[in-house]
Short mmCIF file of C-alpha atoms and ligand atoms in Angstrom, two decimals:
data_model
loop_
_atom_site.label_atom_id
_atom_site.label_comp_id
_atom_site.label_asym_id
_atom_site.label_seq_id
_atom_site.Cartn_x
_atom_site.Cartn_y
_atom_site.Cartn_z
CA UNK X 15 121.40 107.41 120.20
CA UNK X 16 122.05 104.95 117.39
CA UNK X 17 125.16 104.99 115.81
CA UNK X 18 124.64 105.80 111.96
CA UNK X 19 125.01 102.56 109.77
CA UNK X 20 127.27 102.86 106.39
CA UNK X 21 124.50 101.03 104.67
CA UNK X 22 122.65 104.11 105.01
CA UNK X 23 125.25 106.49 104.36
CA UNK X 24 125.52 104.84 101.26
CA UNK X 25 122.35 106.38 99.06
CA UNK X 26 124.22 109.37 99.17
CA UNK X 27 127.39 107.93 97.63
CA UNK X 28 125.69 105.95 94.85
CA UNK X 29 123.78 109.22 94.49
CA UNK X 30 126.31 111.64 94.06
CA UNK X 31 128.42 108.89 91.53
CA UNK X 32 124.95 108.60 89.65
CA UNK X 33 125.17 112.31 88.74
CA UNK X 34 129.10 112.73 88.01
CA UNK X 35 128.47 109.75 86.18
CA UNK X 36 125.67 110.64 83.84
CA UNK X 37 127.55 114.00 83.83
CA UNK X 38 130.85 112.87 82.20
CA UNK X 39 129.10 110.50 79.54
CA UNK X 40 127.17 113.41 78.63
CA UNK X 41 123.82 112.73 78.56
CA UNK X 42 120.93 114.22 79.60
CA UNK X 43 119.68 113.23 83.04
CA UNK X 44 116.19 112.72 81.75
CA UNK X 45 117.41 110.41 78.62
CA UNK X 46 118.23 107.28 80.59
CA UNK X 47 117.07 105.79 83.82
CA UNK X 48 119.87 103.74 86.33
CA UNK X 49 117.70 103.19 89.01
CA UNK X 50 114.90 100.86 90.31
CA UNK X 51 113.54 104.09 90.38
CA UNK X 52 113.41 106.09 87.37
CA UNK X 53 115.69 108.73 87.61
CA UNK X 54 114.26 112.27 86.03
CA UNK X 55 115.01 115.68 86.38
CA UNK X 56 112.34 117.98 85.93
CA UNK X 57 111.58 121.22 84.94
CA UNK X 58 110.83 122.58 88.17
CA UNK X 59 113.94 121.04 89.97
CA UNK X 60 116.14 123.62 91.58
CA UNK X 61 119.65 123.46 91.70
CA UNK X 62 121.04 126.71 92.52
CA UNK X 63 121.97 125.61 96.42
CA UNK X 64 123.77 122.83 97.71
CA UNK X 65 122.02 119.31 98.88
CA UNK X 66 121.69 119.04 102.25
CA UNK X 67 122.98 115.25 103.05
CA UNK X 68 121.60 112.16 103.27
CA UNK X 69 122.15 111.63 107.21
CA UNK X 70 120.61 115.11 108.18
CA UNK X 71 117.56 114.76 105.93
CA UNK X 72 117.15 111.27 107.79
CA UNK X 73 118.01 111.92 111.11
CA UNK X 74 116.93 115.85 112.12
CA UNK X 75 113.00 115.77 111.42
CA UNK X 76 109.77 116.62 112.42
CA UNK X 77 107.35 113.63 112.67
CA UNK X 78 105.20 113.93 116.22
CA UNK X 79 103.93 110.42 116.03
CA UNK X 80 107.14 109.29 116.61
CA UNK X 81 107.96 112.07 119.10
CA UNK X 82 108.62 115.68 119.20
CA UNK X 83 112.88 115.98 119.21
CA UNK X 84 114.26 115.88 115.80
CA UNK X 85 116.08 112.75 116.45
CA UNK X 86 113.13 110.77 117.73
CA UNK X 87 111.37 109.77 114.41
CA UNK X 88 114.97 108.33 113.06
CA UNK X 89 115.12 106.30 116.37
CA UNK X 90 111.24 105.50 116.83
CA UNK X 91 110.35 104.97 113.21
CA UNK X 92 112.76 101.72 111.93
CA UNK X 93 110.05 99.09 112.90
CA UNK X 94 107.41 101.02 111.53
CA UNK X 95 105.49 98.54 108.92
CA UNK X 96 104.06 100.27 105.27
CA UNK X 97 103.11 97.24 103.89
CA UNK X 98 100.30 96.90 102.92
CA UNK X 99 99.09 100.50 102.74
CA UNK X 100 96.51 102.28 100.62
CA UNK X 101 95.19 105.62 100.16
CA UNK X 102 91.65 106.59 100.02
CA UNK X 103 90.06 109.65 97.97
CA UNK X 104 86.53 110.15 99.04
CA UNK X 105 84.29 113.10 99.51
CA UNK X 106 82.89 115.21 96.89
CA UNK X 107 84.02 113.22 93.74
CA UNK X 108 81.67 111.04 91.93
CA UNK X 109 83.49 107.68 92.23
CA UNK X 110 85.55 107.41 95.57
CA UNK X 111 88.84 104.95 95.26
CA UNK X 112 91.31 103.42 96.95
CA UNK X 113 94.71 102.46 95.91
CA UNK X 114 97.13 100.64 97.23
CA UNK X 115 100.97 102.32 97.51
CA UNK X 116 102.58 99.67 95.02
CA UNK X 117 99.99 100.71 92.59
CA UNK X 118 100.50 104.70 93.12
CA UNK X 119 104.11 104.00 92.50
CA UNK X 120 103.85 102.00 89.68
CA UNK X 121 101.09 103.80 87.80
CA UNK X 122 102.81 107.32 88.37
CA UNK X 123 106.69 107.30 87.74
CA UNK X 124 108.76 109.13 90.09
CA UNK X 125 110.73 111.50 89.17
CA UNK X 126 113.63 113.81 90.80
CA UNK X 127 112.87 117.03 92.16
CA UNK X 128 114.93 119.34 94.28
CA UNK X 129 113.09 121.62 96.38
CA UNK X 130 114.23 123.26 99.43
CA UNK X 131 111.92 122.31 102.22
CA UNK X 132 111.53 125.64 104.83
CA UNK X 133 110.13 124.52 108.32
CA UNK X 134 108.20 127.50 110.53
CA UNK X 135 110.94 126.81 113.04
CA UNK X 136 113.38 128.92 110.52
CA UNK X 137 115.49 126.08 109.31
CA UNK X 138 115.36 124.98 105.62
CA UNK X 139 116.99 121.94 103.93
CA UNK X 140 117.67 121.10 100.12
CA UNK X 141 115.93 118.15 99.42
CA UNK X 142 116.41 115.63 96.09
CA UNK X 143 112.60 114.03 96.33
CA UNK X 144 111.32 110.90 93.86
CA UNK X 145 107.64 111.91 93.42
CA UNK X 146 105.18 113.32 90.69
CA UNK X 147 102.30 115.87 90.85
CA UNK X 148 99.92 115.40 93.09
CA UNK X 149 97.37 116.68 90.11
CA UNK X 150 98.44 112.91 88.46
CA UNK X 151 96.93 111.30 91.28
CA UNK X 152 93.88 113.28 91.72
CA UNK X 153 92.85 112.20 88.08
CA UNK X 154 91.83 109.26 89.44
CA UNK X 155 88.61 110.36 90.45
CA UNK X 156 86.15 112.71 88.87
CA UNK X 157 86.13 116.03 91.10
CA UNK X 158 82.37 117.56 91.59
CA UNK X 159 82.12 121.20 91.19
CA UNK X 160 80.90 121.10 94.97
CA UNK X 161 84.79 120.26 96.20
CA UNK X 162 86.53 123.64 96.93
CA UNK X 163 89.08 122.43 99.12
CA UNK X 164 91.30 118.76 99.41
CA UNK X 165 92.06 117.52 103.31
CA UNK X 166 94.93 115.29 103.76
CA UNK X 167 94.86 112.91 106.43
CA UNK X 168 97.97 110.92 108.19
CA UNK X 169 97.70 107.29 109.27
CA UNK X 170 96.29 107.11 112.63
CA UNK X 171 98.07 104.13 114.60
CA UNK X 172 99.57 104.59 118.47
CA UNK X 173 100.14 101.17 118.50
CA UNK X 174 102.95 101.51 115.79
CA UNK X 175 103.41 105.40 116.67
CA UNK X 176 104.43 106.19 120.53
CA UNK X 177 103.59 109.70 119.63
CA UNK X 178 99.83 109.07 119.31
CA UNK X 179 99.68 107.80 122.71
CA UNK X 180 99.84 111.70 123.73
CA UNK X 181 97.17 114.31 123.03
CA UNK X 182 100.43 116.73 121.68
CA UNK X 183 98.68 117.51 118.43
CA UNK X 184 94.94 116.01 117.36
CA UNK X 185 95.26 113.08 115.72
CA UNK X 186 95.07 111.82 113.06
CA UNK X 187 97.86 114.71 111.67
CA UNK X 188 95.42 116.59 108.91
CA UNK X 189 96.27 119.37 106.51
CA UNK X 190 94.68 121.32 103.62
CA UNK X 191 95.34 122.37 100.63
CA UNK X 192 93.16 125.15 98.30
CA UNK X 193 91.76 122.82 94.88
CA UNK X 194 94.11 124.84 92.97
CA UNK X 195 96.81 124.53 95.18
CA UNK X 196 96.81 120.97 95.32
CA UNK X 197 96.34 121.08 91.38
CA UNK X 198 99.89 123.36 90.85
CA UNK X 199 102.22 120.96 89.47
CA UNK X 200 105.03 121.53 91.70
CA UNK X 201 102.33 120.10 94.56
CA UNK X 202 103.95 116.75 94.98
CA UNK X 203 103.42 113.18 96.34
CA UNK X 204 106.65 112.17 97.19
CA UNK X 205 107.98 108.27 97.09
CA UNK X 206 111.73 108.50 97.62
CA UNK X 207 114.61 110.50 98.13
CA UNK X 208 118.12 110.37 96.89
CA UNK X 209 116.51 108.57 94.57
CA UNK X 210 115.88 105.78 97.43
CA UNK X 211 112.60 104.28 98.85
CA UNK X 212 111.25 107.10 101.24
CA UNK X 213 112.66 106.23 104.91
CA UNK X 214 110.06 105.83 107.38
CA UNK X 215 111.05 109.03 109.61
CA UNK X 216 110.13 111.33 106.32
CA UNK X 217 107.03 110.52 105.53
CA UNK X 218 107.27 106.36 104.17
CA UNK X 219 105.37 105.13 102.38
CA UNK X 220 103.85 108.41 100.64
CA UNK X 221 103.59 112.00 101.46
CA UNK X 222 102.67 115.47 100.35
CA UNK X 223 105.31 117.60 99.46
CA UNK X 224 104.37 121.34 98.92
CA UNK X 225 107.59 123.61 97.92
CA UNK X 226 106.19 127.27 98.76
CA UNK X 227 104.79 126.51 102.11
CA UNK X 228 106.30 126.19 105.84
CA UNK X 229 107.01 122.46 106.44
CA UNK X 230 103.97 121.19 108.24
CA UNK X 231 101.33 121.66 105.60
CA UNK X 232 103.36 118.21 103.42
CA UNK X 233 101.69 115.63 105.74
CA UNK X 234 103.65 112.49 106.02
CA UNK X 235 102.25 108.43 105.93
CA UNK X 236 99.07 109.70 104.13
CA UNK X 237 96.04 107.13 104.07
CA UNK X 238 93.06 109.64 103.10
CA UNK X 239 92.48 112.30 100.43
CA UNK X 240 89.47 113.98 100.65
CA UNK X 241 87.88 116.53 98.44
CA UNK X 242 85.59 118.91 100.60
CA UNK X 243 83.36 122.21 100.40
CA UNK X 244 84.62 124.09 102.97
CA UNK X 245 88.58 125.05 104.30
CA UNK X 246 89.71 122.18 106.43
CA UNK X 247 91.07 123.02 109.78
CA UNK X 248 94.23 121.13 109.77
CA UNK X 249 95.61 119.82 113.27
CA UNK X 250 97.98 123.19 113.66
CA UNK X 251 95.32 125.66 113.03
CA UNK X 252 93.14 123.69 115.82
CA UNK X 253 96.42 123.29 118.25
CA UNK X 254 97.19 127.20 117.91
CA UNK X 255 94.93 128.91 115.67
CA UNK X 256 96.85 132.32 116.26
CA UNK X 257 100.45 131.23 115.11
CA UNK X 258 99.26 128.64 112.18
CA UNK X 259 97.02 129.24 109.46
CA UNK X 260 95.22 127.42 106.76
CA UNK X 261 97.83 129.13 103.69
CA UNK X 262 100.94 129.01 105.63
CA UNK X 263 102.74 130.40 102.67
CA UNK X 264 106.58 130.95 103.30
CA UNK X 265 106.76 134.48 103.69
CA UNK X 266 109.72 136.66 105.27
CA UNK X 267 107.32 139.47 105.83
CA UNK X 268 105.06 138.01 108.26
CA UNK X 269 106.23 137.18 111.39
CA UNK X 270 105.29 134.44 113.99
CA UNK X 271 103.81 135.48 116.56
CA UNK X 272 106.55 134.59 118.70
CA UNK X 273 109.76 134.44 116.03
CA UNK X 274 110.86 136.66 112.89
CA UNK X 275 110.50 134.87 109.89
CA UNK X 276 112.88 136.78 107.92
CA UNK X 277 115.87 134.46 107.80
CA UNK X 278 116.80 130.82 108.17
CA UNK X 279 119.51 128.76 109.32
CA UNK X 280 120.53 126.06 106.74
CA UNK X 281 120.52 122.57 108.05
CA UNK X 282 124.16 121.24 108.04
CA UNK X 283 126.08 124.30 107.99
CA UNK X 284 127.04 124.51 111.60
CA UNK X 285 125.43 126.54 114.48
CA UNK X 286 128.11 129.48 113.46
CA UNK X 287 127.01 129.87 109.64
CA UNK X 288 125.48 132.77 109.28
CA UNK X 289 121.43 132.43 108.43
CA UNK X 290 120.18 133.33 105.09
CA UNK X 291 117.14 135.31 103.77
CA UNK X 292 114.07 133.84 103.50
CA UNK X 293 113.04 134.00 100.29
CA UNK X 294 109.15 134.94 99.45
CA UNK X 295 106.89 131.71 98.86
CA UNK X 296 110.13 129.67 99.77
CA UNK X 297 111.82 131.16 96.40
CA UNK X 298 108.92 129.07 94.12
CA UNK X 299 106.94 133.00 93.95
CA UNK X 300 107.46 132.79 89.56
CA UNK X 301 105.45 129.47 89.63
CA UNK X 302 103.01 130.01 92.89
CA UNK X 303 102.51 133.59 93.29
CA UNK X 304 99.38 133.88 90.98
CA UNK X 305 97.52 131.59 93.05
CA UNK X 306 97.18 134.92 95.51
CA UNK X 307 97.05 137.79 92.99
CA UNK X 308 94.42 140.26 94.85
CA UNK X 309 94.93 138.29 98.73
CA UNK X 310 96.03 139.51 102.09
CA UNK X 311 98.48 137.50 102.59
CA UNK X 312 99.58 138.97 106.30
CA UNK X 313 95.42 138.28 106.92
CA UNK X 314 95.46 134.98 105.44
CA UNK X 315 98.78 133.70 107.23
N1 MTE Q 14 101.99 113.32 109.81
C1 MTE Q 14 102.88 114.31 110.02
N2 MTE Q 14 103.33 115.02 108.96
C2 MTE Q 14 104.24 116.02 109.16
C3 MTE Q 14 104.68 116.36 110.46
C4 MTE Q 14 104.18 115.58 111.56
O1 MTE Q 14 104.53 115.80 112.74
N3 MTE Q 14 103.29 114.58 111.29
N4 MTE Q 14 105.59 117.39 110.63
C5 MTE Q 14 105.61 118.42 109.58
C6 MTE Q 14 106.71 119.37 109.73
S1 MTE Q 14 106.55 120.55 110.96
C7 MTE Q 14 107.77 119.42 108.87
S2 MTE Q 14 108.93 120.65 108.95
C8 MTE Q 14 107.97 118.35 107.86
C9 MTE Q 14 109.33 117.69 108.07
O2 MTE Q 14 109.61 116.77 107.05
P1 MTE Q 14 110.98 115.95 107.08
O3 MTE Q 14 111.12 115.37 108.46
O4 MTE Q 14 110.84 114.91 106.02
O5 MTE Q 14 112.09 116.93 106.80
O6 MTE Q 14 106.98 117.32 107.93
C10 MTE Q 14 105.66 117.79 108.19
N5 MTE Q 14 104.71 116.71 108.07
MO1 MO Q 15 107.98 122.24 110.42
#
C-alpha cells in the first residue's frame, strides 16, 4: 500500500482555511469565488453532519474497474488518462451531441454541494462535490416525447482498467435513471471535490451523483447518455436482479436480501462508533419524495 502523499492531504487544508476564511471576512460563500473552480454553495447543500476527510473519500471506494477492495481504485487508478474525453447523448432526442469534458466544465459552472453519499453496503460518507444539475446538461439536446427513461454508461477500457479484464460485473458499468429523476435538480454531474479536480478513483473526469439513492446508481468516468423508451437494466440489476433494483432508493425499511438496511456506519469514525439511522431517501425525502407519491416502494426496490 502506498504511503499517502502531503500533496494530497493538502485539498483538505486549503479547503477547510477557504471556509474559516470567507467565514471571518463575512461574506457570503456564494458572493465571491477563490478558486480555479468557482466556489458556490447552494441551496440544496447540507451541512448538518460533519465532512468526512479528504484521504477517506480518496482512498476507501468502490470503483470495480480498478478492482473490487476499497483501496484498489486509489492504488490502480493514478495512471489512468481523462484527457481527451467526451460524452455522448444519443437516443431518443432529435439532435444527438457530443461534448468534450473541458467544454462541460466550462459551459456549466461548478458549484459546491454537500451530500452524504449512502452505499448498499451500509456505510455513508459526507461528501463536498463541485458539480451542477444534471438537468443543465441535458438541455443540450431536444428530448422526444418517446424518451421515458436516461441510461448512463461508464467508459469501457481494460487496457487502462485491470478490472475489466474480469467478467465481475458486465461491462461497460450502466445505470438508469427515471426522466424525472434525472431532471430533479439535486441529480448531479459532479467535476470536483473539496473543491479540487475529481481524482481518478471517484469517478474523474465526470460522474453522476444522485443524493437519495444507494451508491451504485452515480456511475463514475461517464462517456454515454442516452435517452431511451423503456427502464434500462443497469449492470447490478443484470448481476443480481433479486438484491438490486432499477429505483434503489435509500430506504431503512427495506431490507437486502441478505443485510438490514436500517442503520449505517459512518466512514471515519472508527470500527467502535456506534452506527446511525438510515434516514428515508438518504435524508433528501422533502426534495425527492414526490417523485413516488402513489408507488410501492418495497415492490419497486
Ligand atoms: N463505473 C462505476 N461507477 C460506480 C461504481 C463502479 O464500480 N463502477 N461503484 C458504485 C458504488 S457501489 C458506489 S458506493 C459509488 C462510490 O463512489 P466513491 O468511490 O466516489 O465514494 O460509486 C458507484 N459508481
Ligand atoms: Mo455502493
Amino acid at each position: 500500500m502506498k504511503k499517502y502523499k502531503h500533496s494530497e492531504i493538502t485539498p483538505e487544508l486549503i479547503y477547510n482555511k477557504r471556509r474559516k476564511f470567507i467565514k471571518s471576512i463575512g461574506l457570503g460563500v456564494g458572493s465571491i469565488s477563490l478558486s480555479s473552480i468557482p466556489f458556490l454553495n447552494n441551496a440544496y447543500s447540507q451541512n448538518k453532519t460533519k465532512l468526512t476527510s479528504y484521504e477517506d473519500i480518496t482512498t476507501y471506494n468502490n470503483y470495480y474497474e480498478f478492482g473490487t477492495s476499497k483501496s484498489d481504485p486509489y492504488r490502480n487508478s493514478q495512471e489512468f488518462i481523462t484527457k481527451p474525453w467526451s460524452v455522448t447523448i444519443e437516443g431518443e432526442v432529435e439532435n444527438p451531441v457530443t461534448i468534450s469534458a473541458e467544454e462541460i466544465i466550462s459551459l456549466f459552472p461548478s458549484e459546491e454541494r454537500i451530500y452524504k453519499l449512502r452505499c448498499v453496503e451500509g456505510w455513508s460518507m459526507v461528501i463536498p462535490w463541485m458539480g451542477f444539475s444534471l438537468s443543465r446538461l441535458l438541455s443540450k439536446v431536444s428530448i422526444k416525447n418517446t424518451a421515458k427513461f436516461v441510461e448512463f454508461e461508464s467508459v469501457y477500457d481494460p487496457e487502462q482498467m485491470n478490472g475489466q479484464r474480469y467478467p465481475v460485473l458486465n461491462w461497460p458499468y450502466r445505470e438508469g435513471l427515471r426522466i424525472d429523476e434525472a431532471m430533479h435538480p439535486i441529480t448531479t454531474v459532479v467535476t470536483g471535490l473539496y473543491g479540487k479536480t475529481l481524482p481518478n478513483q471517484n469517478g474523474a473526469p465526470l460522474r453522476i451523483f444522485v443524493p437519495w439513492k444507494y451508491g451504485f446508481k452515480s456511475a463514475k468516468a461517464i462517456v454515454k447518455i442516452k435517452l431511451v423508451e423503456n427502464m434500462p437494466t443497469s449492470s447490478w440489476m443484470r448481476s443480481s436482479p433479486r438484491e438490486y433494483g432499477f429505483y434503489s432508493n435509500v430506504n431503512p425499511n427495506v431490507s437486502h436480501p441478505r443485510w438490514s438496511q436500517a442503520t449505517e456506519r459512518v466512514i471515519g469514525e472508527g470500527i467502535l462508533a456506534p452506527r446511525i439511522e438510515t434516514e428515508m431517501f438518504n435524508g433528501y425525502g422533502d426534495e425527492v419524495a414526490h417523485l413516488y407519491s402513489g408507488m410501492d416502494l418495497k415492490k419497486n426496490f
